Short mmCIF file of C-alpha atoms and ligand atoms in Angstrom, two decimals:
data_model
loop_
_atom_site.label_atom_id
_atom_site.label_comp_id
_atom_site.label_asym_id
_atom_site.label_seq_id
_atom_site.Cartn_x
_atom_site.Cartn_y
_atom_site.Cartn_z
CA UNK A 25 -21.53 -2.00 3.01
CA UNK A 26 -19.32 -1.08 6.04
CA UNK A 27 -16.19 -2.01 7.97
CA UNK A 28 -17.22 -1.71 11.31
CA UNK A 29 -14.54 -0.51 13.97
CA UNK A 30 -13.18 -3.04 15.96
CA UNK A 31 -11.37 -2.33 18.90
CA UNK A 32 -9.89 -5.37 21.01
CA UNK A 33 -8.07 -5.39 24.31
CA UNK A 34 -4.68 -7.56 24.68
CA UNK A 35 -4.40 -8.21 28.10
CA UNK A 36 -1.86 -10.03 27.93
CA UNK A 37 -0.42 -12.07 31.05
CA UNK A 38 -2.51 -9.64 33.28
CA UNK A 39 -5.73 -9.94 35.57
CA UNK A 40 -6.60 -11.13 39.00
CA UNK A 41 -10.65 -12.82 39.35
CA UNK A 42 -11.40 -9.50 40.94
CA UNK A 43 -10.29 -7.29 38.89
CA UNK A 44 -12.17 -8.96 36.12
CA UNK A 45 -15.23 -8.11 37.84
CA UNK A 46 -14.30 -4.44 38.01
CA UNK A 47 -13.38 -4.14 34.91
CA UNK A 48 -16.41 -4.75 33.05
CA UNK A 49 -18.39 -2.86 36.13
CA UNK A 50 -16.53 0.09 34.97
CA UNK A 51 -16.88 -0.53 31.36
CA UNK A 52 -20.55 -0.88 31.43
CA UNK A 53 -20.64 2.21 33.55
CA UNK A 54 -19.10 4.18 30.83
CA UNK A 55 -20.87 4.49 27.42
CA UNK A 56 -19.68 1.02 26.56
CA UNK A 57 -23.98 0.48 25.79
CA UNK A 58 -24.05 3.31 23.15
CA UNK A 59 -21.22 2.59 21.11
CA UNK A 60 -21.35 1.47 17.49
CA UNK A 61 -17.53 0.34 17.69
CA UNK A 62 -17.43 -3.30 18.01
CA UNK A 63 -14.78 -3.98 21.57
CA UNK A 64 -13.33 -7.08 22.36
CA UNK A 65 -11.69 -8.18 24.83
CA UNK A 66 -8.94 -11.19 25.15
CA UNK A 67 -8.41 -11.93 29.15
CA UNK A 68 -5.44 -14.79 29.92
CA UNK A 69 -7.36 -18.35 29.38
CA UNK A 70 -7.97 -18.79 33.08
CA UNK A 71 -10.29 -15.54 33.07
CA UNK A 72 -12.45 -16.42 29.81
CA UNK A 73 -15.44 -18.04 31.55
CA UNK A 74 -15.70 -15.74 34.18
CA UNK A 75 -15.66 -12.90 31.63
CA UNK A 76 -17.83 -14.39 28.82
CA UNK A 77 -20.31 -14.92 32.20
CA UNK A 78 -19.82 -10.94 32.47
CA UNK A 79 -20.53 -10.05 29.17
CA UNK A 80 -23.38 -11.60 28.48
CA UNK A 81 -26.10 -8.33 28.98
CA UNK A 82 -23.39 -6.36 26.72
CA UNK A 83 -22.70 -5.84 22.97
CA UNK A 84 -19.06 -6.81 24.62
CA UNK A 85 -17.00 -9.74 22.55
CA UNK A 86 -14.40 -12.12 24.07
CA UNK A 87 -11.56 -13.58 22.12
CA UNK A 88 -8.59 -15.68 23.11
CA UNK A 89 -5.00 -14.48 22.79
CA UNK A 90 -3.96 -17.72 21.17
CA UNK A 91 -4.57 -21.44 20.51
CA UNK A 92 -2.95 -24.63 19.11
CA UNK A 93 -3.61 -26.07 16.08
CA UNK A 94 -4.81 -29.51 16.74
CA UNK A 95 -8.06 -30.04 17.47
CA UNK A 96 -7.27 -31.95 20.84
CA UNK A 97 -4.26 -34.64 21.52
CA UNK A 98 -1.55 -34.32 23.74
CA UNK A 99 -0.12 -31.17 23.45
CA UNK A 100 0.58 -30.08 27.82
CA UNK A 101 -0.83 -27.04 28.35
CA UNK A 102 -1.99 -25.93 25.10
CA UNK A 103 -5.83 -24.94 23.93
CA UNK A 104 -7.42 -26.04 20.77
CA UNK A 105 -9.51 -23.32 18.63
CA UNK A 106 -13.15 -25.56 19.76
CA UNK A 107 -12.18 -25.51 23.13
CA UNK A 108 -12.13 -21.64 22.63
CA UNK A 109 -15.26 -21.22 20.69
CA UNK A 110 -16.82 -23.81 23.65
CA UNK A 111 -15.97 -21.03 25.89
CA UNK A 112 -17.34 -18.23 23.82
CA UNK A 113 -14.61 -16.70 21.51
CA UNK A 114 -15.44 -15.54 18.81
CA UNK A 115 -12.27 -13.95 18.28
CA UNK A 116 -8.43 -15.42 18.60
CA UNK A 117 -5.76 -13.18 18.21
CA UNK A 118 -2.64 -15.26 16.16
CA UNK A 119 0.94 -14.41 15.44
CA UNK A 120 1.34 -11.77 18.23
CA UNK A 121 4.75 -10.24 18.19
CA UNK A 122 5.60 -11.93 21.41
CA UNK A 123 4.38 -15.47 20.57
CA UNK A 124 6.88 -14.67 17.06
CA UNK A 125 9.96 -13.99 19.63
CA UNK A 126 9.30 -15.12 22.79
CA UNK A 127 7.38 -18.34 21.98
CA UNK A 128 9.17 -18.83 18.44
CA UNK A 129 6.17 -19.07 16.30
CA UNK A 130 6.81 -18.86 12.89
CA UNK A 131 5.20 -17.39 9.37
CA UNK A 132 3.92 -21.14 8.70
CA UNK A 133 3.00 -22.15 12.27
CA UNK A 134 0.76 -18.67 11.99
CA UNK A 135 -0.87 -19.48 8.86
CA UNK A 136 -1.51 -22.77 10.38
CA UNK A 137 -3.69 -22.20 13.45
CA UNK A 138 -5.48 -19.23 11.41
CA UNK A 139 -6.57 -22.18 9.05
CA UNK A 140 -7.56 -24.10 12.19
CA UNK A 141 -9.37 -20.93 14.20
CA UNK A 142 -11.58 -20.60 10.76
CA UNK A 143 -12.40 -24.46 10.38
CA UNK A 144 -14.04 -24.07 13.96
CA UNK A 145 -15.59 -21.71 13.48
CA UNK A 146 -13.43 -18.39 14.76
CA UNK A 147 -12.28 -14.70 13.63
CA UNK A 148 -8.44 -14.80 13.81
CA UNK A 149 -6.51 -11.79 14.34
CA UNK A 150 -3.46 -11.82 12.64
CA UNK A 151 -0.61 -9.95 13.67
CA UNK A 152 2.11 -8.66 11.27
CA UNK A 153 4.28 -6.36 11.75
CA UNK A 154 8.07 -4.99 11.05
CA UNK A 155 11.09 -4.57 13.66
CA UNK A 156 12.75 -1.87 13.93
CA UNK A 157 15.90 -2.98 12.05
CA UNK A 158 14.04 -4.13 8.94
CA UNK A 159 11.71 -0.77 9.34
CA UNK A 160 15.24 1.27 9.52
CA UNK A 161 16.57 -1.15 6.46
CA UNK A 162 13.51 0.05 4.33
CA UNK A 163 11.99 -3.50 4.56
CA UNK A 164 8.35 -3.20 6.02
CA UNK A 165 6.21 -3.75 2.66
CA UNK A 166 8.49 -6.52 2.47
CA UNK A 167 8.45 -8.41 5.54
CA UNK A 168 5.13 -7.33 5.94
CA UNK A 169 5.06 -9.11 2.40
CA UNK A 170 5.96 -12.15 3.51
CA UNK A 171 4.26 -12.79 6.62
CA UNK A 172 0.95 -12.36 4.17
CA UNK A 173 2.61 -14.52 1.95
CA UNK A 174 2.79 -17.40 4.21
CA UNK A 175 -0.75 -17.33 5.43
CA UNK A 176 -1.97 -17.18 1.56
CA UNK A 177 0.44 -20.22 0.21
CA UNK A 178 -1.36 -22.23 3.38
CA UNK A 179 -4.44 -21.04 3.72
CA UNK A 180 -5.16 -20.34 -0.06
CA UNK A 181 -6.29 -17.58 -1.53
CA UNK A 182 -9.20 -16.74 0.45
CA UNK A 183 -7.44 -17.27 3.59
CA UNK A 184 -7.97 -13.47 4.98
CA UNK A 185 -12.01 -13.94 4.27
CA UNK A 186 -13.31 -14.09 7.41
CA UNK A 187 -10.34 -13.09 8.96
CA UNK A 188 -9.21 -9.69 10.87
CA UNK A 189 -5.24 -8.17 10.33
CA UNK A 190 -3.43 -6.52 12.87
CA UNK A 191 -0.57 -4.65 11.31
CA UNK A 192 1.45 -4.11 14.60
CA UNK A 193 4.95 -2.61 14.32
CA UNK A 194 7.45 -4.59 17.18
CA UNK A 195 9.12 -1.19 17.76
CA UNK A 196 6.05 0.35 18.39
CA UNK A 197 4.43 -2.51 20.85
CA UNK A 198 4.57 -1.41 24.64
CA UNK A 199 7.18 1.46 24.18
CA UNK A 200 4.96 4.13 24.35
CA UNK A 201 6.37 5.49 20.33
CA UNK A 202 3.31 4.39 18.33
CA UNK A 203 3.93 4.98 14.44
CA UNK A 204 2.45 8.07 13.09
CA UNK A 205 -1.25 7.74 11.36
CA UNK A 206 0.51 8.44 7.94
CA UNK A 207 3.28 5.68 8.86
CA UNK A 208 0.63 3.55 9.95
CA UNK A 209 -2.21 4.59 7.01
CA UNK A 210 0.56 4.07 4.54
CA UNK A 211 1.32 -0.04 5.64
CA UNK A 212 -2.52 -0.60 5.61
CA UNK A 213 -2.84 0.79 2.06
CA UNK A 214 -0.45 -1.66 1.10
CA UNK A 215 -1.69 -4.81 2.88
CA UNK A 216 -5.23 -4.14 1.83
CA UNK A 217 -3.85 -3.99 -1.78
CA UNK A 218 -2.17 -6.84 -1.67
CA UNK A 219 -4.83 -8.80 -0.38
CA UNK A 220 -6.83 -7.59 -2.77
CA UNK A 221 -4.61 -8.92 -5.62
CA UNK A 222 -5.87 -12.11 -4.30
CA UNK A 223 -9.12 -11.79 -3.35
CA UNK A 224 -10.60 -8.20 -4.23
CA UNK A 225 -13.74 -8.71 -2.08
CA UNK A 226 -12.05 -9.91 1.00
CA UNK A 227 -9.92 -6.86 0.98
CA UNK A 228 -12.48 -4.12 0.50
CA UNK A 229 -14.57 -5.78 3.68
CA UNK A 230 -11.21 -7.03 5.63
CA UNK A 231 -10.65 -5.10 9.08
CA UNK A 232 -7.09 -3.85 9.70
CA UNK A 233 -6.58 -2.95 13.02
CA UNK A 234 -3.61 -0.96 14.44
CA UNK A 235 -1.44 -2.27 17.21
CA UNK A 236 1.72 -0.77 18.79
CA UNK A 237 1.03 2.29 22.02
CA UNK A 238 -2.35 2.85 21.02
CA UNK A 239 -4.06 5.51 23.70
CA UNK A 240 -6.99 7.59 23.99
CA UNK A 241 -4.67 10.58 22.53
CA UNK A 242 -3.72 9.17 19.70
CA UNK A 243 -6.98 7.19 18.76
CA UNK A 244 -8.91 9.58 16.89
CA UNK A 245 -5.92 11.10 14.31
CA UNK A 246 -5.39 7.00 13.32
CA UNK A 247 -9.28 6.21 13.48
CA UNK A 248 -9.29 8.76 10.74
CA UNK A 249 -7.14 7.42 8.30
CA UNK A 250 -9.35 5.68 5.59
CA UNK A 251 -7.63 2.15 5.84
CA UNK A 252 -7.11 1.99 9.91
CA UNK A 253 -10.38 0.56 10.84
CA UNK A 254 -9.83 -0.22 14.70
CA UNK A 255 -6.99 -1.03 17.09
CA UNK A 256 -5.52 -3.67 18.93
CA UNK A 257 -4.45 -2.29 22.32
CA UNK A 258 -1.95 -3.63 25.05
CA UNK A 259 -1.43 -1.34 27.90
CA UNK A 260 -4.12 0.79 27.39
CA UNK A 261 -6.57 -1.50 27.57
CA UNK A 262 -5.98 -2.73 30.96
CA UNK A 263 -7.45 0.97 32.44
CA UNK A 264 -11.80 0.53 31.37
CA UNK A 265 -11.38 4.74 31.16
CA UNK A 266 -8.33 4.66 28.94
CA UNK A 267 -9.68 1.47 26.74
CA UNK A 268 -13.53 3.33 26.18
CA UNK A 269 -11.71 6.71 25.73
CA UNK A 270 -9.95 4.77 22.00
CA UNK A 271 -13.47 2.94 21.59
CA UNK A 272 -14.62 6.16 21.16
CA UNK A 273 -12.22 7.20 19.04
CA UNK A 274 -12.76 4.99 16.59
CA UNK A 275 -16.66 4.96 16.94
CA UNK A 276 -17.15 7.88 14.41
CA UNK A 277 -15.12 5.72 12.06
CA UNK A 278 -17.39 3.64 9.58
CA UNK A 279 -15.72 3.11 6.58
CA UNK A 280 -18.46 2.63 3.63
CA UNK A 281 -17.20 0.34 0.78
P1 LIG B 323 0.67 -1.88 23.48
O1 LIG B 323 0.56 -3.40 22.99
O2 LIG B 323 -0.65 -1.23 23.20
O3 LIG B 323 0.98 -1.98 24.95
O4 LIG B 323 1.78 -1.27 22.70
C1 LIG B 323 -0.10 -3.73 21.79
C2 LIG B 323 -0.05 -5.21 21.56
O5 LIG B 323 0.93 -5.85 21.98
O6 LIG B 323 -0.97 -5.78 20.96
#
């Protein structure tokens, strides 16, 4: 069996209806067709029909950057995991670094909605990651530890079956220093044996992405570390050049198990 690459774009709080369209002009252009690497992409809400419209002729997948819990109710402004599988997730990324401290989402509120996104039905991409306080204070297996921790004492043991972990340093997100393959190879080692301490299958088959500066020169060196099976890109992903340039840097990458 293999862990396929899987390469998703953040987009973040960026995009304009035209743009969209050029976007996935440009990616189809490029060699988008050919690849084995699976790419996702996660557009602001507003842009997800129009994209999953675009996507349709391509081996393309959309996902959601995140999602309440509930499965309707009032809750102003928020989007429930059917409503995002309605509109063709299949992906929902959970936990982001900037939903932690910007939006205050917690450990618990995290291991909550990734319950939620696999009752309907989705993949949720959870985000974990160290600061770089607690990375300086020799802390990452241990925060790192804890944000697992959370999502297993909700979710149960089985909770990252089905599931897809981003391990995404905060002081490597959007300031151009992403953490070396070995840095990076060395927290994915750890997560996917801790996992496995749970649930050994899950782990060997569980995709753990990379997030933090990811860019088509540093794609291939952290493609080729055995337990770095894709990437979860920000900035780079919002130039179609830049974002195939890392799909094919991962695409040699298929990790047999
Ligand atoms: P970046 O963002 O690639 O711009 O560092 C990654 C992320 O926030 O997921």
């Amino acid at each position: 069996m293999k862990r396929q690459a899987l390469v998703v774009a953040n987009w973040k709080m960026h995009g304009q209806r035209s743009w969209v369209d050029r976007f996935v002009h440009e990616l189809s252009q490029g060699l988008m067709p050919a690849l084995a690497v699976q790419a996702v992409l996660c557009p602001p809400y507003v842009y997800l029909a129009q994209l999953h419209r675009l996507l349709a002729e391509t081996n393309v997948l959309l996902g959601a950057q995140n999602m309440h819990s509930a499965q309707q109710g009032a809750f102003t402004g928020e989007v429930s995991a059917a409503m995002l599988l309605d509109s063709g997730c299949r992906y929902v990324i959970l936990g982001h670094s900037e939903r932690r401290t910007l939006f205050r989402e917690d450990d618990r509120e995290v291991a909550v909605k990734l319950e939620a996104a696999k009752q309907a039905g989705l993949i949720p991409i959870v985000c974990i990651g160290e600061n770089a306080e607690e990375r300086a204070a020799g802390l990452t297996e241990q925060v790192v530890k804890r944000q697992l921790d959370a999502v297993l004492l909700h979710a149960g043991q089985d909770a990252f079956s089905g599931s897809v972990i981003a391990y995404e340093p905060v002081w490597a997100i959007g300031t151009g220093n992403t953490a070396t393959p070995e840095q990076a190879q060395s927290v994915h080692e750890f997560v996917r044996r801790y996992v496995a301490r749970h649930d050994r299958f899950a782990a060997d088959v569980l995709p753990i992405i990379y997030g933090g500066s990811v860019k088509a020169a540093n794609a291939q060196a952290l493609a080729a570390q055995p337990d770095i099976d894709g990437a979860l890109v920000g900035g780079a992903s919002l130039v179609p050049e830049d974002f195939l340039a890392i799909c094919q840097g991962f695409d040699a990458m298929q990790v047999s198990v």
